[in-house]
Coordinates of N, CA and C in Angstrom, one line a residue:
M22 N 90.1 -3.8 101.2 CA 88.9 -3.5 102.0 C 89.1 -2.3 102.9
A23 N 90.3 -2.2 103.5 CA 90.6 -1.1 104.4 C 90.5 0.2 103.6
M24 N 91.0 0.3 102.4 CA 90.9 1.5 101.6 C 89.5 1.8 101.2
D25 N 88.7 0.8 100.9 CA 87.3 1.0 100.6 C 86.6 1.6 101.8
D26 N 86.9 1.1 103.0 CA 86.2 1.6 104.2 C 86.7 3.0 104.4
A27 N 87.9 3.3 104.2 CA 88.5 4.7 104.4 C 87.8 5.6 103.4
R28 N 87.6 5.2 102.2 CA 87.0 6.0 101.2 C 85.6 6.3 101.5
E29 N 84.8 5.4 102.0 CA 83.4 5.6 102.4 C 83.4 6.5 103.6
Q30 N 84.3 6.4 104.5 CA 84.3 7.3 105.7 C 84.6 8.7 105.2
M31 N 85.5 8.9 104.3 CA 85.8 10.2 103.7 C 84.6 10.8 103.1
V32 N 83.8 10.0 102.3 CA 82.6 10.5 101.6 C 81.6 11.0 102.7
Q33 N 81.4 10.2 103.7 CA 80.3 10.5 104.7 C 80.7 11.5 105.7
Q34 N 81.9 11.4 106.2 CA 82.3 12.3 107.3 C 83.0 13.6 106.9
Q35 N 83.6 13.6 105.7 CA 84.2 14.9 105.3 C 83.4 15.6 104.2
V36 N 83.0 14.8 103.2 CA 82.5 15.5 102.0 C 81.0 15.7 102.2
R37 N 80.2 14.7 102.5 CA 78.8 15.0 102.7 C 78.6 16.0 103.9
A38 N 79.4 15.9 104.9 CA 79.2 16.8 106.0 C 79.5 18.2 105.7
W39 N 80.1 18.4 104.5 CA 80.5 19.8 104.1 C 79.5 20.3 103.0
D40 N 78.2 19.8 103.1 CA 77.2 20.3 102.2 C 77.3 19.8 100.8
V41 N 78.0 18.7 100.6 CA 78.0 18.1 99.3 C 76.9 17.0 99.3
L42 N 75.8 17.3 98.7 CA 74.6 16.4 98.8 C 74.2 15.8 97.5
D43 N 74.9 16.1 96.4 CA 74.7 15.6 95.1 C 75.2 14.1 95.0
E44 N 74.3 13.2 94.9 CA 74.7 11.8 95.0 C 75.7 11.4 93.8
R45 N 75.6 12.1 92.7 CA 76.5 11.9 91.6 C 77.9 12.2 92.0
V46 N 78.1 13.2 92.7 CA 79.4 13.6 93.2 C 79.9 12.6 94.3
L47 N 79.1 12.3 95.2 CA 79.5 11.3 96.2 C 79.9 10.0 95.6
D48 N 79.1 9.6 94.6 CA 79.5 8.3 93.9 C 80.8 8.4 93.2
L49 N 81.1 9.5 92.6 CA 82.4 9.8 91.9 C 83.5 9.6 92.9
L50 N 83.4 10.2 94.1 CA 84.4 10.1 95.1 C 84.6 8.7 95.6
R51 N 83.5 7.9 95.5 CA 83.6 6.5 95.9 C 84.3 5.7 94.9
Q52 N 84.1 6.1 93.6 CA 84.6 5.3 92.5 C 86.1 5.5 92.2
V53 N 86.6 6.7 92.3 CA 87.9 7.1 92.0 C 88.9 6.8 93.1
P54 N 89.8 5.9 93.0 CA 90.7 5.5 94.1 C 91.8 6.5 94.4
R55 N 91.5 7.4 95.3 CA 92.3 8.5 95.6 C 93.8 8.1 95.9
E56 N 93.9 7.0 96.6 CA 95.2 6.5 97.0 C 96.2 6.3 95.8
R57 N 95.7 6.1 94.6 CA 96.5 5.9 93.4 C 97.2 7.2 93.0
F58 N 96.6 8.3 93.4 CA 97.1 9.6 93.0 C 98.0 10.3 94.0
V59 N 98.2 9.6 95.2 CA 99.0 10.2 96.3 C 100.4 9.6 96.2
P60 N 101.4 10.5 96.3 CA 102.8 10.0 96.4 C 102.9 8.9 97.4
E61 N 103.7 7.9 97.1 CA 103.8 6.7 97.9 C 104.1 7.0 99.4
E62 N 105.0 8.0 99.6 CA 105.4 8.2 101.0 C 104.3 8.9 101.8
H63 N 103.2 9.3 101.1 CA 102.1 10.0 101.8 C 100.8 9.2 101.7
R64 N 100.9 7.9 101.2 CA 99.7 7.2 100.8 C 98.8 6.9 102.0
Y65 N 99.4 6.9 103.2 CA 98.6 6.7 104.4 C 97.6 7.9 104.7
L66 N 97.9 9.0 104.0 CA 97.1 10.2 104.2 C 96.0 10.3 103.1
A67 N 95.8 9.3 102.3 CA 95.0 9.4 101.1 C 93.6 9.9 101.4
Y68 N 93.0 9.4 102.5 CA 91.6 9.7 102.8 C 91.5 10.6 104.1
A69 N 92.6 11.2 104.5 CA 92.6 12.2 105.6 C 92.1 13.5 105.2
D70 N 91.6 14.3 106.2 CA 91.0 15.6 105.9 C 92.2 16.6 106.0
T71 N 93.0 16.5 104.9 CA 94.2 17.4 104.9 C 94.6 17.5 103.4
E72 N 95.5 18.6 103.2 CA 96.1 18.7 101.9 C 97.4 17.9 101.9
I73 N 97.5 17.1 100.8 CA 98.7 16.2 100.8 C 99.8 16.8 100.0
P74 N 101.0 16.8 100.5 CA 102.1 17.4 99.8 C 102.5 16.7 98.5
L75 N 102.8 17.6 97.5 CA 103.3 17.1 96.2 C 104.6 17.8 96.0
P76 N 105.4 17.4 95.0 CA 106.6 18.2 94.6 C 106.3 19.6 94.3
H77 N 107.3 20.5 94.3 CA 107.3 21.9 94.0 C 106.4 22.7 94.9
A78 N 106.3 22.3 96.2 CA 105.5 23.0 97.2 C 104.1 23.0 96.9
Q79 N 103.6 22.1 96.1 CA 102.2 22.0 95.7 C 101.5 21.0 96.7
H80 N 100.1 21.0 96.7 CA 99.4 20.1 97.5 C 98.1 19.6 96.8
M81 N 97.7 18.4 97.1 CA 96.4 17.9 96.6 C 95.3 18.6 97.5
L82 N 94.2 19.0 96.8 CA 93.1 19.6 97.6 C 92.5 18.7 98.6
R83 N 92.0 19.2 99.7 CA 91.3 18.4 100.6 C 90.0 17.8 99.9
P84 N 89.6 16.6 100.4 CA 88.5 15.9 99.7 C 87.2 16.8 99.8
N85 N 87.0 17.5 100.8 CA 85.7 18.3 100.9 C 85.7 19.5 99.9
V86 N 86.9 20.0 99.6 CA 87.0 21.1 98.6 C 86.7 20.5 97.2
V87 N 87.3 19.3 97.0 CA 87.0 18.6 95.7 C 85.6 18.3 95.5
G88 N 84.9 17.9 96.6 CA 83.5 17.7 96.5 C 82.7 18.9 96.1
R89 N 83.0 20.0 96.8 CA 82.3 21.3 96.5 C 82.6 21.7 95.1
L90 N 83.8 21.6 94.6 CA 84.2 21.9 93.2 C 83.3 21.1 92.2
L91 N 83.3 19.8 92.4 CA 82.5 19.0 91.5 C 81.0 19.3 91.5
Q92 N 80.5 19.5 92.7 CA 79.1 19.9 92.9 C 78.7 21.2 92.2
S93 N 79.6 22.2 92.3 CA 79.4 23.5 91.7 C 79.3 23.4 90.2
L94 N 80.1 22.5 89.6 CA 80.2 22.5 88.1 C 79.0 21.7 87.5
D95 N 78.3 20.9 88.4 CA 77.1 20.2 88.0 C 77.2 19.6 86.6
L96 N 78.2 18.7 86.5 CA 78.4 18.0 85.2 C 77.4 16.9 84.9
S97 N 77.0 16.9 83.6 CA 76.0 15.9 83.2 C 76.5 14.8 82.4
G98 N 77.8 14.9 82.0 CA 78.4 13.9 81.1 C 78.7 14.3 79.7
A99 N 78.1 15.5 79.3 CA 78.2 15.9 77.9 C 79.2 17.1 77.8
E100 N 79.8 17.5 78.8 CA 80.6 18.8 78.8 C 82.1 18.6 78.3
R101 N 82.6 19.6 77.7 CA 84.0 19.8 77.5 C 84.6 20.6 78.6
V102 N 85.5 20.1 79.4 CA 86.0 20.7 80.6 C 87.5 21.1 80.4
L103 N 87.8 22.3 81.0 CA 89.2 22.8 81.1 C 89.6 22.7 82.6
Q104 N 90.7 22.1 82.9 CA 91.2 22.1 84.3 C 92.6 22.8 84.3
L105 N 92.7 23.8 85.2 CA 94.0 24.5 85.3 C 94.6 24.0 86.6
G106 N 95.7 23.2 86.5 CA 96.4 22.6 87.6 C 96.1 21.2 87.8
A107 N 96.6 20.3 87.0 CA 96.3 18.9 87.1 C 96.9 18.2 88.3
G108 N 98.0 18.7 88.8 CA 98.7 17.9 89.9 C 99.0 16.5 89.5
T109 N 98.7 15.6 90.4 CA 98.9 14.1 90.0 C 97.6 13.5 89.4
G110 N 96.6 14.3 89.2 CA 95.5 13.8 88.4 C 94.2 13.4 89.1
F111 N 94.1 13.6 90.4 CA 92.9 13.1 91.1 C 91.7 13.8 90.6
V112 N 91.7 15.2 90.7 CA 90.5 16.0 90.3 C 90.3 15.7 88.8
T113 N 91.4 15.6 88.0 CA 91.2 15.4 86.6 C 90.4 14.1 86.4
A114 N 90.7 13.0 87.1 CA 90.0 11.7 87.0 C 88.6 11.9 87.3
C115 N 88.3 12.6 88.4 CA 86.9 12.9 88.8 C 86.1 13.6 87.7
L116 N 86.8 14.7 87.1 CA 86.1 15.4 86.0 C 85.9 14.5 84.8
A117 N 86.9 13.7 84.5 CA 86.8 12.9 83.3 C 85.7 11.9 83.4
R118 N 85.4 11.4 84.6 CA 84.3 10.4 84.7 C 83.0 11.1 84.7
A119 N 83.0 12.4 85.0 CA 81.7 13.1 85.0 C 81.4 13.9 83.7
A120 N 82.3 14.0 82.8 CA 82.2 14.9 81.6 C 82.5 14.1 80.4
D121 N 82.3 14.7 79.2 CA 82.7 14.1 78.0 C 84.2 14.0 77.7
S122 N 84.8 15.2 78.0 CA 86.3 15.3 77.8 C 86.9 16.3 78.7
V123 N 88.2 16.2 79.0 CA 88.9 17.1 79.8 C 90.2 17.5 79.2
R124 N 90.5 18.8 79.1 CA 91.8 19.3 78.8 C 92.4 19.8 80.0
A125 N 93.5 19.2 80.5 CA 94.1 19.6 81.8 C 95.5 20.2 81.5
L126 N 95.7 21.3 82.2 CA 97.0 22.0 82.1 C 97.8 21.8 83.4
E127 N 99.1 21.5 83.3 CA 100.0 21.3 84.4 C 101.3 22.0 84.1
L128 N 101.8 22.9 85.0 CA 103.0 23.6 84.7 C 104.2 22.7 84.8
F129 N 104.2 21.8 85.8 CA 105.4 21.0 86.1 C 105.4 19.7 85.3
D130 N 106.5 19.4 84.6 CA 106.5 18.2 83.7 C 106.5 16.9 84.5
D131 N 107.1 16.9 85.7 CA 107.1 15.6 86.5 C 105.8 15.3 87.0
L132 N 105.0 16.4 87.4 CA 103.6 16.1 87.9 C 102.8 15.7 86.7
A133 N 103.0 16.3 85.6 CA 102.2 15.9 84.4 C 102.4 14.4 84.0
R134 N 103.7 14.0 84.1 CA 104.0 12.6 83.8 C 103.3 11.7 84.8
A135 N 103.4 12.0 86.1 CA 102.7 11.2 87.1 C 101.2 11.2 86.9
A136 N 100.6 12.3 86.5 CA 99.2 12.4 86.3 C 98.8 11.5 85.1
R137 N 99.6 11.5 84.0 CA 99.3 10.6 82.9 C 99.3 9.1 83.3
T138 N 100.3 8.8 84.1 CA 100.4 7.4 84.5 C 99.2 7.0 85.4
N139 N 98.9 7.9 86.3 CA 97.7 7.6 87.2 C 96.4 7.5 86.5
L140 N 96.2 8.5 85.5 CA 95.0 8.5 84.8 C 94.8 7.2 83.9
A141 N 95.9 6.8 83.3 CA 95.9 5.5 82.5 C 95.6 4.3 83.4
A142 N 96.1 4.3 84.6 CA 95.9 3.2 85.5 C 94.4 3.1 85.9
V143 N 93.7 4.2 85.9 CA 92.2 4.1 86.3 C 91.3 4.2 85.1
G144 N 91.9 4.1 83.9 CA 91.1 4.0 82.7 C 90.5 5.3 82.2
C145 N 91.1 6.4 82.4 CA 90.6 7.7 82.0 C 91.3 8.0 80.6
G146 N 90.6 7.7 79.5 CA 91.1 7.9 78.2 C 90.6 9.1 77.5
N147 N 89.8 9.9 78.2 CA 89.2 11.1 77.6 C 89.8 12.4 78.1
V148 N 91.1 12.3 78.5 CA 91.8 13.5 79.0 C 93.0 13.8 78.1
E149 N 93.1 15.1 77.7 CA 94.3 15.6 77.1 C 95.1 16.4 78.1
L150 N 96.2 15.9 78.5 CA 97.0 16.6 79.5 C 98.2 17.3 78.9
V151 N 98.3 18.6 79.1 CA 99.3 19.4 78.5 C 100.2 20.1 79.5
V152 N 101.5 20.1 79.2 CA 102.4 20.8 80.1 C 102.4 22.3 79.6
A153 N 101.8 23.2 80.4 CA 101.7 24.6 79.9 C 101.4 25.5 81.1
D154 N 101.7 26.7 81.0 CA 101.4 27.7 82.0 C 100.0 28.3 81.8
A155 N 99.2 28.0 82.8 CA 97.7 28.4 82.7 C 97.6 29.9 82.6
N156 N 98.6 30.7 83.0 CA 98.5 32.2 82.9 C 98.6 32.7 81.5
E157 N 99.0 31.8 80.5 CA 99.2 32.2 79.2 C 98.0 31.8 78.2
L158 N 96.9 31.4 78.8 CA 95.8 30.9 78.0 C 95.2 32.0 77.2
E159 N 94.8 31.7 76.0 CA 94.2 32.6 75.1 C 93.0 31.9 74.4
G160 N 92.1 32.7 73.8 CA 91.0 32.1 73.0 C 89.7 32.5 73.6
S161 N 88.6 31.9 73.1 CA 87.3 32.3 73.5 C 86.3 31.1 73.4
A162 N 85.6 30.9 74.4 CA 84.3 30.1 74.5 C 84.4 28.7 74.0
P163 N 85.4 27.9 74.2 CA 85.3 26.5 73.8 C 84.8 25.6 74.9
Y164 N 84.7 26.0 76.1 CA 84.5 25.1 77.2 C 83.1 25.3 77.9
D165 N 82.6 24.1 78.4 CA 81.3 24.1 79.1 C 81.6 24.3 80.6
A166 N 82.8 23.9 81.1 CA 83.1 24.0 82.5 C 84.6 24.2 82.6
I167 N 85.0 25.0 83.6 CA 86.4 25.3 83.9 C 86.6 25.0 85.4
A168 N 87.6 24.2 85.8 CA 88.0 24.0 87.2 C 89.4 24.5 87.4
V169 N 89.5 25.5 88.3 CA 90.8 26.1 88.6 C 91.2 25.6 90.0
T170 N 92.2 24.8 90.0 CA 92.5 24.1 91.3 C 93.7 24.7 92.0
A171 N 94.0 26.0 91.7 CA 94.9 26.8 92.5 C 94.3 28.1 92.6
S172 N 94.7 28.9 93.7 CA 94.0 30.2 93.9 C 94.7 31.2 93.1
L173 N 93.9 32.3 92.8 CA 94.3 33.4 92.0 C 94.2 34.7 92.9
P174 N 95.2 35.6 92.9 CA 95.1 36.8 93.8 C 94.0 37.7 93.4
R175 N 93.6 37.7 92.2 CA 92.4 38.6 91.8 C 91.6 37.8 90.8
Y176 N 90.3 38.2 90.6 CA 89.4 37.5 89.8 C 89.8 37.4 88.4
P177 N 89.8 36.2 87.8 CA 90.3 36.0 86.4 C 89.3 36.4 85.3
Q178 N 89.1 37.6 85.1 CA 88.1 38.1 84.1 C 88.4 37.4 82.7
Q179 N 89.6 37.1 82.4 CA 90.0 36.6 81.1 C 89.4 35.2 80.9
L180 N 89.2 34.5 82.0 CA 88.8 33.1 81.9 C 87.3 33.0 81.5
E181 N 86.5 34.1 81.8 CA 85.1 34.1 81.4 C 85.0 34.0 79.9
R182 N 85.9 34.5 79.1 CA 85.9 34.4 77.7 C 86.0 33.0 77.2
L183 N 86.5 32.0 78.0 CA 86.6 30.7 77.6 C 85.4 29.8 77.9
L184 N 84.4 30.4 78.5 CA 83.1 29.7 78.8 C 82.1 29.9 77.8
R185 N 81.4 28.8 77.4 CA 80.3 28.9 76.5 C 79.1 29.4 77.3
P186 N 78.1 30.1 76.7 CA 76.8 30.4 77.4 C 76.3 29.1 78.1
G187 N 75.9 29.3 79.4 CA 75.5 28.1 80.2 C 76.6 27.4 80.9
G188 N 77.8 27.8 80.6 CA 79.0 27.2 81.2 C 79.2 27.6 82.7
R189 N 80.0 26.8 83.4 CA 80.3 27.1 84.8 C 81.8 27.1 85.1
M190 N 82.2 27.9 86.0 CA 83.6 27.9 86.4 C 83.7 27.8 87.9
F191 N 84.6 27.0 88.5 CA 85.0 27.0 89.9 C 86.3 27.7 90.0
V192 N 86.4 28.6 90.9 CA 87.7 29.3 91.1 C 87.8 29.9 92.5
V193 N 89.0 29.9 93.1 CA 89.3 30.4 94.4 C 90.1 31.7 94.2
V194 N 89.6 32.8 94.8 CA 90.2 34.1 94.6 C 90.5 34.8 95.9
G195 N 91.7 35.4 96.0 CA 92.1 36.1 97.1 C 93.5 35.7 97.6
E196 N 93.9 36.1 98.8 CA 95.2 35.8 99.4 C 95.0 35.5 100.9
P197 N 95.9 34.7 101.5 CA 95.7 34.4 102.9 C 95.6 35.7 103.7
P198 N 94.8 35.7 104.8 CA 94.2 34.5 105.4 C 92.8 34.1 104.9
V199 N 92.3 34.8 104.0 CA 90.9 34.5 103.5 C 90.9 34.6 102.0
M200 N 90.4 33.5 101.4 CA 90.1 33.4 100.0 C 88.7 33.0 99.8
E201 N 88.1 33.4 98.7 CA 86.7 33.0 98.4 C 86.6 32.0 97.3
A202 N 86.0 30.9 97.6 CA 85.7 29.9 96.5 C 84.4 30.3 95.9
M203 N 84.3 30.4 94.6 CA 83.1 30.8 93.9 C 82.8 30.0 92.7
V204 N 81.5 30.0 92.3 CA 81.1 29.4 91.1 C 80.7 30.6 90.2
V205 N 81.1 30.5 88.9 CA 80.8 31.6 88.0 C 80.0 30.9 86.9
R206 N 78.8 31.5 86.6 CA 77.9 31.0 85.5 C 77.9 32.0 84.4
C207 N 78.1 31.5 83.2 CA 78.0 32.3 82.0 C 76.5 32.4 81.6
V208 N 75.9 33.5 81.8 CA 74.5 33.6 81.6 C 74.2 33.8 80.1
M209 N 75.0 34.6 79.4 CA 75.0 34.7 78.0 C 76.4 35.2 77.5
E210 N 76.6 35.2 76.3 CA 77.9 35.7 75.8 C 78.3 37.0 76.3
G211 N 79.4 37.1 77.0 CA 79.8 38.4 77.6 C 79.3 38.8 78.9
A212 N 78.5 37.9 79.5 CA 77.8 38.2 80.8 C 77.9 37.0 81.7
C213 N 78.5 37.1 82.9 CA 78.6 36.0 83.8 C 78.2 36.5 85.2
A214 N 77.6 35.6 86.0 CA 77.2 35.8 87.4 C 78.1 35.0 88.3
R215 N 78.5 35.7 89.4 CA 79.4 35.0 90.4 C 78.6 34.8 91.7
E216 N 78.9 33.6 92.3 CA 78.3 33.3 93.6 C 79.4 32.7 94.5
T217 N 79.6 33.4 95.7 CA 80.5 32.9 96.6 C 80.0 31.7 97.3
L218 N 80.8 30.6 97.4 CA 80.4 29.4 98.0 C 80.8 29.2 99.4
F219 N 82.1 29.5 99.7 CA 82.7 29.3 101.0 C 84.1 30.0 101.0
E220 N 84.6 30.1 102.2 CA 86.0 30.6 102.4 C 86.9 29.5 102.6
T221 N 88.2 29.7 102.1 CA 89.2 28.6 102.2 C 90.5 29.2 102.0
V222 N 91.6 28.4 102.0 CA 92.9 28.8 101.6 C 93.5 27.6 100.9
I223 N 93.9 27.8 99.6 CA 94.6 26.8 98.9 C 95.9 27.4 98.2
D224 N 96.7 26.5 97.7 CA 98.0 27.0 97.1 C 97.7 28.0 96.0
P225 N 98.5 29.0 95.9 CA 98.4 30.0 94.8 C 98.9 29.4 93.5
M226 N 98.3 29.9 92.4 CA 98.8 29.5 91.1 C 100.2 30.1 90.8
V227 N 101.1 29.2 90.4 CA 102.5 29.7 90.1 C 102.4 30.7 89.0
N228 N 103.1 31.8 89.1 CA 103.3 32.8 88.0 C 102.0 33.7 87.9
A229 N 101.0 33.5 88.7 CA 99.8 34.4 88.6 C 100.2 35.8 88.9
Q230 N 99.6 36.7 88.1 CA 99.9 38.1 88.2 C 99.2 38.7 89.5
R231 N 99.9 39.3 90.3 CA 99.4 39.9 91.6 C 99.0 41.3 91.3
P232 N 98.0 41.8 92.1 CA 97.7 43.2 92.0 C 98.8 44.1 92.4
R233 N 99.0 45.2 91.8 CA 100.0 46.2 92.3 C 99.7 46.8 93.6
D234 N 100.7 46.9 94.5 CA 100.5 47.5 95.8 C 100.3 49.0 95.5
F235 N 99.4 49.6 96.3 CA 99.3 51.1 96.2 C 100.5 51.8 96.9
S236 N 100.9 52.8 96.3 CA 102.0 53.6 96.8 C 101.6 55.1 96.8
F237 N 102.1 55.8 97.8 CA 101.7 57.2 97.9 C 103.0 58.1 97.8

């Protein structure tokens, strides 16, 4: 009961208060037991307004950022989703409950193993979790939605090619102290529109290519 109360408090005081008003998203965050995805030593922080430490200097996203991510993707239950950066699987589980299927990439094998265990424990059978470097993705237009859960130093033009017309992508672009969280909508093949949602700072994607510094 204490975890249920903490979860509802998170939904009301952190997520809804941060302009997440889609009841489908709020219900998702009520249904998915976040504490199951938190390393045991940090479980007391499961519903705190903070990034929770993971191995390899990674962190779970704050609940309000997860809420904005899910709201921006506007999932109806029919989508094929790509997630870059599964971590221990919390965002993956939320996506899986809101979409038809999820393909999630995670660079670190131990995090991927933990995510598989956590996802199985909450009954998410529609996830394909792959150990892979998200920077090496290739292909074109197989996805209805893309969730990038680590920041990129520059806008990932190449990811637009993975979106079907009508598809959406959530991505955070930039470097500290200011990054822009944005939703990208594929208007038609080869044409996407970007909308900045808010400013934040989250972990950078490991191995992401950085812009070259100017030299004179």
